[in-house]
Coordinates of C-alpha atoms in Angstrom, one line a residue:
Chain A
E1 CA -104.5 -14.2 -7.1
V2 CA -106.3 -13.5 -3.9
Q3 CA -105.7 -9.9 -2.7
L4 CA -106.9 -8.1 0.4
V5 CA -105.8 -4.5 0.9
E6 CA -106.8 -2.4 3.9
S7 CA -107.0 1.4 4.0
G8 CA -108.3 4.1 6.3
G9 CA -105.9 3.8 9.2
G10 CA -104.3 6.8 10.8
L11 CA -104.0 8.9 14.0
V12 CA -107.2 9.7 15.8
Q13 CA -107.9 11.3 19.2
P14 CA -109.5 9.3 22.0
G15 CA -113.3 9.3 21.6
G16 CA -113.0 9.8 17.8
S17 CA -114.1 7.7 14.9
L18 CA -112.4 6.0 12.0
R19 CA -113.7 3.9 9.1
L20 CA -111.5 1.1 7.7
S21 CA -111.9 -0.4 4.3
C22 CA -110.7 -3.7 2.8
A23 CA -110.7 -4.1 -0.9
A24 CA -110.9 -7.7 -2.1
S25 CA -110.0 -9.1 -5.5
G26 CA -109.1 -12.4 -7.1
F27 CA -111.9 -14.4 -5.6
R28 CA -115.7 -14.5 -5.2
F29 CA -115.9 -12.1 -2.3
S30 CA -119.6 -12.8 -1.7
S31 CA -118.9 -16.4 -0.9
F32 CA -116.6 -15.9 2.0
W33 CA -117.0 -14.9 5.6
M34 CA -114.8 -11.9 6.3
H35 CA -113.1 -10.9 9.5
W36 CA -111.1 -8.1 11.1
V37 CA -108.2 -9.1 13.3
R38 CA -106.0 -6.7 15.1
Q39 CA -102.5 -6.7 16.7
S40 CA -101.5 -4.1 19.2
P41 CA -97.8 -3.1 19.1
G42 CA -95.6 -6.0 20.4
K43 CA -98.7 -8.1 21.2
G44 CA -100.5 -11.1 19.8
L45 CA -103.4 -11.4 17.5
E46 CA -106.9 -10.5 18.6
W47 CA -110.0 -11.3 16.6
V48 CA -112.3 -8.3 16.3
S49 CA -115.3 -9.0 14.2
L50 CA -116.9 -11.4 11.7
I51 CA -119.5 -10.9 9.0
Y52 CA -121.3 -13.7 7.2
T53 CA -121.5 -13.8 3.4
G54 CA -124.9 -12.0 3.1
G55 CA -124.0 -9.3 5.6
T56 CA -126.9 -9.8 7.9
T57 CA -125.1 -11.8 10.6
T58 CA -122.3 -10.1 12.4
L59 CA -120.3 -11.0 15.5
Y60 CA -118.0 -9.0 17.7
A61 CA -115.4 -9.4 20.4
D62 CA -116.5 -8.1 23.8
S63 CA -113.8 -5.5 23.7
V64 CA -115.4 -3.7 20.8
K65 CA -119.0 -4.6 21.0
G66 CA -121.3 -1.6 20.8
R67 CA -118.4 0.6 19.5
F68 CA -117.4 -1.0 16.2
T69 CA -119.6 -2.0 13.3
I70 CA -118.6 -4.4 10.5
S71 CA -120.3 -4.3 7.1
R72 CA -119.7 -5.4 3.6
D73 CA -120.7 -4.3 0.1
N74 CA -120.6 -7.5 -2.1
A75 CA -121.2 -5.4 -5.2
K76 CA -118.0 -3.4 -4.5
N77 CA -116.0 -6.4 -3.1
T78 CA -115.3 -4.3 0.0
L79 CA -115.3 -4.9 3.7
Y80 CA -115.7 -2.1 6.2
L81 CA -115.1 -1.5 9.9
Q82 CA -116.7 1.6 11.4
M83 CA -114.9 2.3 14.7
N84 CA -116.5 4.8 17.2
S85 CA -115.6 5.9 20.7
L86 CA -112.0 4.9 20.1
R87 CA -109.7 4.3 23.1
A88 CA -105.9 4.1 23.5
E89 CA -106.2 0.4 23.7
D90 CA -107.6 0.2 20.2
T91 CA -104.2 1.2 18.9
A92 CA -103.2 -1.7 16.6
V93 CA -102.6 -2.9 13.1
Y94 CA -105.9 -4.0 11.8
Y95 CA -106.0 -6.9 9.3
C96 CA -108.8 -8.1 7.2
A97 CA -108.9 -11.8 6.6
R98 CA -111.2 -14.2 4.9
S99 CA -112.4 -17.6 5.9
G100 CA -114.2 -20.3 4.0
G101 CA -117.4 -20.1 6.1
G102 CA -118.3 -22.2 9.1
T103 CA -116.8 -21.8 12.6
D104 CA -113.9 -24.1 11.8
S105 CA -112.6 -22.4 8.7
G106 CA -109.2 -20.9 9.1
F107 CA -108.2 -17.4 7.9
D108 CA -106.6 -18.4 4.6
S109 CA -105.8 -15.0 3.3
W110 CA -104.9 -11.8 5.0
G111 CA -104.3 -8.2 4.0
P112 CA -101.0 -6.4 4.8
G113 CA -102.8 -4.4 7.6
T114 CA -103.5 -0.8 8.3
L115 CA -102.2 1.0 11.5
V116 CA -104.7 2.7 13.8
R117 CA -103.2 5.0 16.4
V118 CA -105.4 6.4 19.1
S119 CA -103.7 9.2 20.9
S120 CA -104.1 12.8 22.0
Chain B
Q1 CA -104.5 -13.1 29.0
S2 CA -105.2 -15.2 25.9
V3 CA -107.9 -17.9 25.9
L4 CA -105.5 -20.4 24.4
T5 CA -102.2 -20.9 26.2
Q6 CA -98.9 -21.2 24.3
P7 CA -95.4 -20.9 25.6
P8 CA -94.0 -17.4 24.9
S9 CA -90.8 -18.8 23.4
A10 CA -89.2 -21.8 21.9
S11 CA -85.8 -22.5 20.4
G12 CA -83.8 -25.0 18.5
T13 CA -80.7 -25.5 16.4
P14 CA -80.7 -26.1 12.7
G15 CA -81.9 -29.6 11.9
Q16 CA -83.6 -30.1 15.2
R17 CA -87.2 -30.9 15.8
V18 CA -89.2 -28.5 18.0
T19 CA -92.8 -28.6 19.2
I20 CA -95.1 -25.8 20.3
S21 CA -98.1 -26.5 22.5
C22 CA -101.5 -24.9 22.6
S23 CA -103.8 -25.6 25.5
G24 CA -107.5 -24.7 25.6
S25 CA -110.7 -26.0 27.0
S26 CA -113.9 -27.9 26.1
S27 CA -115.5 -24.7 24.6
N28 CA -112.8 -24.2 22.1
I29 CA -110.1 -26.9 21.2
G30 CA -112.2 -29.6 22.8
S31 CA -115.1 -28.9 20.4
H32 CA -113.4 -27.4 17.4
I33 CA -110.5 -27.8 15.0
V34 CA -107.3 -26.0 15.5
N35 CA -105.5 -23.8 12.9
W36 CA -102.0 -22.5 13.2
Y37 CA -100.5 -19.3 11.8
Q38 CA -96.9 -18.2 11.1
Q39 CA -96.1 -14.5 11.3
I40 CA -92.7 -13.0 10.5
P41 CA -92.6 -9.8 12.6
G42 CA -93.8 -6.8 10.6
T43 CA -95.8 -8.8 8.1
A44 CA -99.2 -10.3 8.0
P45 CA -99.9 -13.8 9.5
K46 CA -100.0 -16.8 7.1
L47 CA -102.1 -19.9 7.5
L48 CA -99.7 -22.7 8.3
I49 CA -101.8 -25.6 9.4
Y50 CA -105.6 -26.0 9.1
T51 CA -108.1 -28.5 10.5
N52 CA -105.6 -29.7 13.1
D53 CA -103.1 -31.3 10.8
K54 CA -103.5 -30.2 7.1
R55 CA -101.0 -28.1 5.3
P56 CA -102.0 -25.5 2.7
S57 CA -100.3 -25.8 -0.7
G58 CA -96.8 -24.5 -0.5
V59 CA -96.2 -25.3 3.2
P60 CA -93.3 -27.7 3.6
D61 CA -94.0 -31.1 5.1
R62 CA -91.6 -30.3 7.9
F63 CA -94.5 -28.6 9.5
S64 CA -97.1 -30.9 11.1
G65 CA -100.0 -30.4 13.5
S66 CA -101.9 -32.6 15.9
K67 CA -104.7 -32.3 18.4
S68 CA -105.8 -34.4 21.4
G69 CA -108.6 -33.5 23.7
T70 CA -108.3 -29.9 24.7
S71 CA -104.7 -29.5 23.5
A72 CA -102.9 -29.2 20.2
S73 CA -99.3 -29.0 19.1
L74 CA -97.3 -27.8 16.1
A75 CA -94.1 -29.7 15.3
I76 CA -91.3 -28.4 13.0
S77 CA -88.7 -30.9 12.0
G78 CA -85.4 -30.2 10.2
L79 CA -85.4 -26.7 11.7
Q80 CA -84.2 -24.0 9.3
S81 CA -83.2 -20.4 10.0
E82 CA -86.1 -19.1 7.9
D83 CA -88.5 -20.8 10.4
E84 CA -87.7 -18.1 12.9
S85 CA -91.1 -16.5 13.3
D86 CA -94.0 -16.1 15.7
Y87 CA -96.5 -18.9 15.7
Y88 CA -100.2 -18.7 16.8
C89 CA -102.8 -21.3 17.4
A90 CA -106.5 -20.5 17.0
A91 CA -109.9 -22.2 17.4
W92 CA -113.5 -21.2 17.6
D93 CA -114.8 -20.7 21.1
D94 CA -118.5 -21.5 21.7
S95 CA -118.6 -19.5 25.0
L96 CA -117.3 -16.3 23.4
N97 CA -119.0 -17.0 20.0
G98 CA -115.9 -16.2 18.0
P99 CA -112.4 -17.3 17.1
V100 CA -109.8 -17.1 19.8
F101 CA -106.0 -17.1 19.5
G102 CA -103.1 -18.2 21.6
G103 CA -100.7 -15.6 22.9
G104 CA -98.1 -16.6 20.3
T105 CA -94.8 -18.4 20.5
R106 CA -91.6 -16.8 19.2
L107 CA -89.4 -19.4 17.7
T108 CA -85.6 -18.7 17.7
V109 CA -83.2 -20.7 15.6
L110 CA -79.9 -20.7 17.5

């Protein structure tokens, strides 16, 4: 069974940093593109970042470019999101999701999400 | 403001057929396939329709998708109370170089 489980969320002050993790199991992690998608309270879904299978190609939404860094450890079946210079508007539930690869692949599995709150 | 445009709400009575629209542009829906997601509030989204009109295993055939030009739509026939959820369309956007979502449509079963 495919499983994705996020961790690392919590309360952080504006300007602070947080590192999210997503533990994957039940599938060949190294064969899938992996994404972070977030959802602010009461709002819709927003794609945050993508990392290709090998980890050398990464893409970011403009809203987080230069502040967030996505990475993966295929040996540990784990996806990461390093979030720096956090702002109030980064408050959201962060989901990790996998896609089959290619720009037209859907997010076919999602984790339950981890809540990040940015507040003083 | 979302790149893909959906109506914020839709409703229907049990047994009815409802459709949810998703409007985009040549850089997203016009050039790429559309996927649809269902999200029960408080839970993670679930892939409902992929590649415009295909259903993952386990999704009832009451759900169908279509795409034409720069627009797509999700149809739900034989509406049931458990269909009450938020629905999101998504597609890759060449200008933004990443996936984009619609703002979501909350479906209410009256």
